[in-house]
Amino acid sequence: MLFGYNPFLLFSFLSALLHLCAGHGMLKYPPSRGNSEWLGTCAAGAGCKGPCDSSKANSPVSNAYSASPMVVQRGQTLTVKWDRLNHPGGFVRLAVSKFEDSDSWDSFNNNVIKYTCYETNCGPDDPNNDTFGPLAGPGSQECSTTVTIPDNLPDGLITVQWMWFGGGVYYGQKDTSFGEYYGCSDLKLQGGSPQTSNVQPPVFKGGDVMYPSENVCRYWGSNKVGDCSFGSNSPNPIPGNLLSQSLEPCTHGPPQKGAPANLMSFIAYV
Ligand SMILES: *[C@@H]1O[C@H](CO)[C@@H](O)[C@H](O)[C@H]1NC(C)=O
């Protein structure tokens, strides 16, 4: 028997889970703006409502003493990375806006460039450990995908928004889903392909550790952006009660399989 009713063992188990779950869902590369309030992570359930982990005003590029942002070109391929952070499933959405518009959700929603799976090329460390369900165990491997910097933006500061939605296994509970997580990285766009006015529709690239050869992802809860943003609600944390710091889990139910909602039929599948 692993924990039985021994309160000490149950406490140890919960502590281990809490430890496992500290700081989920973060954009790693290109580096996100960061924030001090939530140690760089931006969880809708904790009251961080995006669209970025910090506002424009709190971005390093608004600080004269910060290092200059990374330079990219129109049409360039950029690799975007995040760590799995012990959580399976869901989708990553990537959008690009002008930095000056980056406090606005609309500017990202109207300029989504890609959807892919959270576990693109990463998965649990022990694929045979089913404690939290098939292929759902711990492991913080690096996950990544590539995007093409769109050619509809002029030279200047731009912002790449990363979001994670449809992730699962909240504090070791198999059939629970996380809320949404957001992060942004500011870059300097300079040259490359000539600027055009074309806004390309987003692409979807499915295939993850659960469904490696199908154009789908495994997800928990919802496959639709906004369903697990908790609206304008924020938690009322009780000191000493870690779970009270979040409105999560978002939903209860087993994992599902599919593409992101609202993908239009003309979207190219690559
Ligand atoms: C399986 O994973 C759980 C949760 O992380 C862990 O407690 C357990 O020791 C693992 N089992 C094996 C056989 O490694």
Coordinates of C-alpha atoms and ligand atoms in Angstrom, one line a residue:
M1 CA 0.0 0.0 0.0
L2 CA 1.5 3.3 -1.0
F3 CA -0.2 5.8 1.3
G4 CA -3.1 4.0 3.0
Y5 CA -4.5 6.4 5.6
N6 CA -1.2 7.3 7.2
P7 CA -1.4 11.1 7.3
F8 CA 2.3 11.6 7.2
L9 CA 2.7 9.5 4.0
L10 CA -0.2 11.2 2.4
F11 CA 1.3 14.6 3.3
S12 CA 4.7 13.5 1.8
F13 CA 3.0 12.4 -1.4
L14 CA 1.1 15.7 -1.7
S15 CA 4.3 17.6 -1.0
A16 CA 6.0 15.6 -3.7
L17 CA 3.2 16.4 -6.2
L18 CA 3.2 20.1 -5.2
H19 CA 6.9 20.1 -5.8
L20 CA 6.4 18.5 -9.2
C21 CA 3.9 21.1 -10.2
A22 CA 5.7 24.3 -9.2
G23 CA 6.0 26.6 -12.2
H24 CA 4.2 24.9 -15.1
G25 CA 3.7 26.1 -18.6
M26 CA 6.4 28.6 -19.6
L27 CA 7.9 29.8 -22.8
K28 CA 11.6 29.1 -22.6
Y29 CA 13.1 30.2 -26.0
P30 CA 13.2 32.8 -27.3
P31 CA 13.2 34.0 -23.6
S32 CA 9.9 35.3 -22.3
R33 CA 9.5 38.7 -20.7
G34 CA 9.3 37.2 -17.3
N35 CA 7.5 38.6 -14.3
S36 CA 8.3 38.6 -10.6
E37 CA 4.7 38.1 -9.3
W38 CA 4.4 34.5 -10.6
L39 CA 8.1 33.7 -11.1
G40 CA 7.8 34.0 -14.8
T41 CA 4.8 31.7 -15.3
C42 CA 1.4 33.2 -16.3
A43 CA -1.5 31.1 -15.4
A44 CA -5.0 32.3 -16.1
G45 CA -6.2 30.3 -13.0
A46 CA -3.8 32.2 -10.8
G47 CA -5.1 35.6 -12.1
C48 CA -2.5 36.3 -14.8
K49 CA -4.8 37.0 -17.8
G50 CA -2.3 37.5 -20.5
P51 CA -2.0 38.1 -23.4
C52 CA 1.6 38.1 -22.1
D53 CA 3.3 37.1 -18.9
S54 CA 4.1 40.8 -18.3
S55 CA 2.7 44.0 -19.8
K56 CA 4.6 46.0 -22.5
A57 CA 5.6 48.5 -19.8
N58 CA 7.2 45.7 -17.8
S59 CA 9.0 44.0 -20.7
P60 CA 12.8 44.1 -20.7
V61 CA 12.7 46.0 -24.0
S62 CA 11.0 48.9 -22.1
N63 CA 14.0 49.0 -19.8
A64 CA 17.0 51.0 -21.1
Y65 CA 19.4 48.8 -19.1
S66 CA 18.3 45.5 -20.6
A67 CA 20.2 43.7 -23.3
S68 CA 19.0 44.3 -26.8
P69 CA 16.4 41.9 -28.1
M70 CA 17.3 39.1 -30.5
V71 CA 17.1 40.1 -34.2
V72 CA 15.0 38.1 -36.7
Q73 CA 14.1 38.6 -40.3
R74 CA 10.8 38.3 -42.2
G75 CA 10.5 34.7 -43.6
Q76 CA 13.1 33.3 -41.2
T77 CA 12.5 30.0 -39.4
L78 CA 12.5 30.4 -35.7
T79 CA 12.6 27.5 -33.2
V80 CA 10.4 28.0 -30.2
K81 CA 11.0 25.9 -27.1
W82 CA 9.3 25.2 -23.8
D83 CA 9.9 22.5 -21.1
R84 CA 7.3 19.8 -20.5
L85 CA 7.4 20.5 -16.7
N86 CA 5.8 17.2 -15.7
H87 CA 2.6 17.9 -17.6
P88 CA 1.1 16.0 -20.5
G89 CA -1.2 17.0 -23.3
G90 CA -2.8 20.1 -24.8
F91 CA -2.0 22.5 -27.6
V92 CA 0.5 25.3 -28.0
R93 CA -0.7 28.4 -30.0
L94 CA 1.8 30.8 -31.4
A95 CA 0.9 34.3 -32.6
V96 CA 3.0 37.4 -33.6
S97 CA 2.1 41.0 -33.2
K98 CA 3.8 44.4 -33.2
F99 CA 5.2 45.1 -29.8
E100 CA 3.2 48.3 -29.6
D101 CA 0.0 46.2 -29.8
S102 CA 1.1 43.5 -27.4
D103 CA -1.1 44.4 -24.5
S104 CA -4.1 43.5 -26.7
W105 CA -5.6 40.0 -26.9
D106 CA -7.1 41.0 -30.3
S107 CA -3.8 41.7 -31.9
F108 CA -2.6 38.1 -31.1
N109 CA -6.0 36.4 -31.9
N110 CA -6.0 38.0 -35.3
N111 CA -2.4 37.0 -36.0
V112 CA -2.1 33.3 -35.0
I113 CA 0.6 31.7 -37.1
K114 CA 0.7 28.1 -35.7
Y115 CA -1.0 25.5 -33.5
T116 CA 0.8 22.4 -32.5
C117 CA 0.8 19.8 -29.7
Y118 CA 2.3 20.6 -26.3
E119 CA 4.2 17.3 -26.4
T120 CA 5.5 17.8 -29.9
N121 CA 8.8 16.0 -29.5
C122 CA 8.9 15.3 -25.8
G123 CA 7.1 13.1 -23.3
P124 CA 7.3 11.4 -19.9
D125 CA 10.7 10.2 -18.7
D126 CA 9.3 6.7 -18.1
P127 CA 6.9 5.8 -20.8
N128 CA 5.9 2.6 -19.0
N129 CA 4.8 4.3 -15.7
D130 CA 1.0 4.5 -15.8
T131 CA 0.5 6.0 -12.3
F132 CA -1.1 9.1 -13.9
G133 CA -2.4 7.3 -17.0
P134 CA -0.7 6.1 -20.1
L135 CA 2.3 8.3 -21.1
A136 CA 1.3 10.9 -18.5
G137 CA 4.0 10.6 -15.9
P138 CA 6.6 13.1 -14.9
G139 CA 9.4 14.4 -17.0
S140 CA 10.6 17.8 -18.0
Q141 CA 12.1 17.2 -21.4
E142 CA 12.4 20.2 -23.7
C143 CA 9.7 20.4 -26.4
S144 CA 10.0 22.6 -29.5
T145 CA 8.5 23.6 -32.8
T146 CA 9.4 25.9 -35.6
V147 CA 7.6 28.9 -37.0
T148 CA 8.2 31.1 -40.0
I149 CA 8.3 34.8 -39.1
P150 CA 5.5 36.3 -41.1
D151 CA 6.1 38.9 -43.8
N152 CA 3.2 41.2 -43.0
L153 CA 5.1 43.1 -40.2
P154 CA 7.3 46.1 -40.7
D155 CA 10.8 46.4 -39.3
G156 CA 10.7 47.2 -35.6
L157 CA 9.9 45.5 -32.3
I158 CA 7.6 42.5 -32.5
T159 CA 6.2 40.1 -29.9
V160 CA 5.8 36.4 -30.2
Q161 CA 3.0 35.1 -28.0
W162 CA 3.0 31.4 -26.8
M163 CA 0.1 29.9 -25.1
W164 CA -0.6 26.4 -23.7
F165 CA -4.2 25.1 -23.4
G166 CA -5.8 21.7 -22.9
G167 CA -3.1 20.4 -20.6
G168 CA -3.8 17.7 -18.0
V169 CA -3.2 15.9 -14.8
Y170 CA -3.6 18.6 -12.2
Y171 CA -1.7 17.7 -9.0
G172 CA -1.7 14.1 -9.9
Q173 CA -5.5 13.8 -10.6
K174 CA -5.7 11.9 -13.9
D175 CA -8.9 13.3 -15.2
T176 CA -8.4 17.0 -14.6
S177 CA -7.4 19.8 -16.9
F178 CA -5.3 22.9 -16.4
G179 CA -6.2 26.4 -17.2
E180 CA -4.4 28.4 -19.9
Y181 CA -0.9 29.7 -19.7
Y182 CA 0.7 32.6 -21.5
G183 CA 4.1 33.9 -22.3
C184 CA 5.6 36.5 -24.7
S185 CA 9.0 37.2 -26.2
D186 CA 10.0 40.5 -27.7
L187 CA 12.2 40.4 -30.8
K188 CA 13.6 43.0 -33.2
L189 CA 12.4 42.4 -36.7
Q190 CA 14.9 43.7 -39.3
G191 CA 14.9 42.9 -43.0
G192 CA 14.4 39.6 -44.7
S193 CA 11.6 39.0 -47.3
P194 CA 9.9 42.1 -48.6
Q195 CA 7.0 43.2 -46.4
T196 CA 3.5 42.3 -47.8
S197 CA 0.0 42.9 -46.6
N198 CA -0.8 39.1 -46.6
V199 CA -1.9 37.7 -43.3
Q200 CA -1.5 33.9 -43.7
P201 CA -4.0 31.6 -42.0
P202 CA -2.5 29.6 -39.1
V203 CA -1.1 26.2 -39.7
F204 CA -1.7 23.2 -37.5
K205 CA 0.9 20.5 -37.0
G206 CA -0.4 17.6 -34.9
G207 CA 1.4 14.5 -33.7
D208 CA 2.6 14.1 -30.1
V209 CA 3.9 11.4 -27.8
M210 CA 0.4 9.8 -27.6
Y211 CA -0.5 10.1 -31.3
P212 CA 2.8 10.4 -33.1
S213 CA 1.6 9.6 -36.6
E214 CA -1.8 11.4 -36.6
N215 CA -2.6 15.0 -37.2
V216 CA -4.1 15.4 -33.8
C217 CA -3.0 16.1 -30.2
R218 CA -4.1 14.5 -26.9
Y219 CA -5.8 17.1 -24.7
W220 CA -7.7 17.4 -21.5
G221 CA -10.8 19.7 -21.0
S222 CA -11.2 21.9 -24.0
N223 CA -9.5 22.3 -27.4
K224 CA -10.7 25.9 -27.6
V225 CA -8.8 29.0 -26.5
G226 CA -10.8 30.8 -23.9
D227 CA -12.7 27.9 -22.4
C228 CA -10.1 27.6 -19.6
S229 CA -9.2 31.2 -19.1
F230 CA -11.6 31.5 -16.1
G231 CA -12.9 34.8 -17.6
S232 CA -12.0 37.7 -15.3
N233 CA -12.0 35.6 -12.2
S234 CA -9.0 35.4 -9.9
P235 CA -8.5 33.2 -6.9
N236 CA -8.6 34.3 -3.3
P237 CA -5.5 32.7 -1.8
I238 CA -5.6 31.4 1.7
P239 CA -2.2 31.6 3.4
G240 CA -0.6 28.2 3.7
N241 CA -3.0 26.6 1.3
L242 CA -1.2 26.2 -2.0
L243 CA -4.2 24.9 -3.9
S244 CA -6.2 28.0 -3.1
Q245 CA -3.8 30.0 -5.2
S246 CA -5.4 28.8 -8.4
L247 CA -8.9 28.4 -9.9
E248 CA -7.6 25.1 -11.5
P249 CA -8.5 22.5 -12.3
C250 CA -10.5 23.8 -15.2
T251 CA -12.6 20.7 -16.0
H252 CA -13.0 17.0 -15.0
G253 CA -13.0 14.2 -17.6
P254 CA -10.7 11.8 -19.4
P255 CA -8.2 12.9 -22.1
Q256 CA -9.5 13.5 -25.6
K257 CA -8.0 13.4 -29.1
G258 CA -8.3 16.1 -31.8
A259 CA -7.3 19.3 -33.4
P260 CA -7.8 22.8 -32.0
A261 CA -11.4 24.1 -32.3
N262 CA -12.3 26.6 -35.0
L263 CA -9.6 25.7 -37.5
M264 CA -10.9 26.8 -40.8
S265 CA -11.0 24.2 -43.5
F266 CA -8.6 26.0 -45.8
I267 CA -5.8 25.9 -43.3
A268 CA -2.8 24.1 -44.7
Y269 CA -1.8 21.0 -42.7
V270 CA 1.9 20.8 -42.8
Ligands
LIG1 C1 5.8 6.0 -11.3 O1 5.6 7.4 -11.1 C2 5.2 7.8 -9.8 C3 4.8 9.2 -9.9 O2 5.8 10.0 -10.2 C4 6.3 7.5 -8.8 O3 5.8 7.8 -7.5 C5 6.6 6.0 -8.9 O4 7.7 5.7 -8.1 C6 6.9 5.6 -10.3 N1 7.0 4.1 -10.4 C7 8.1 3.5 -10.8 C8 8.0 2.0 -10.9 O5 9.1 4.1 -11.2

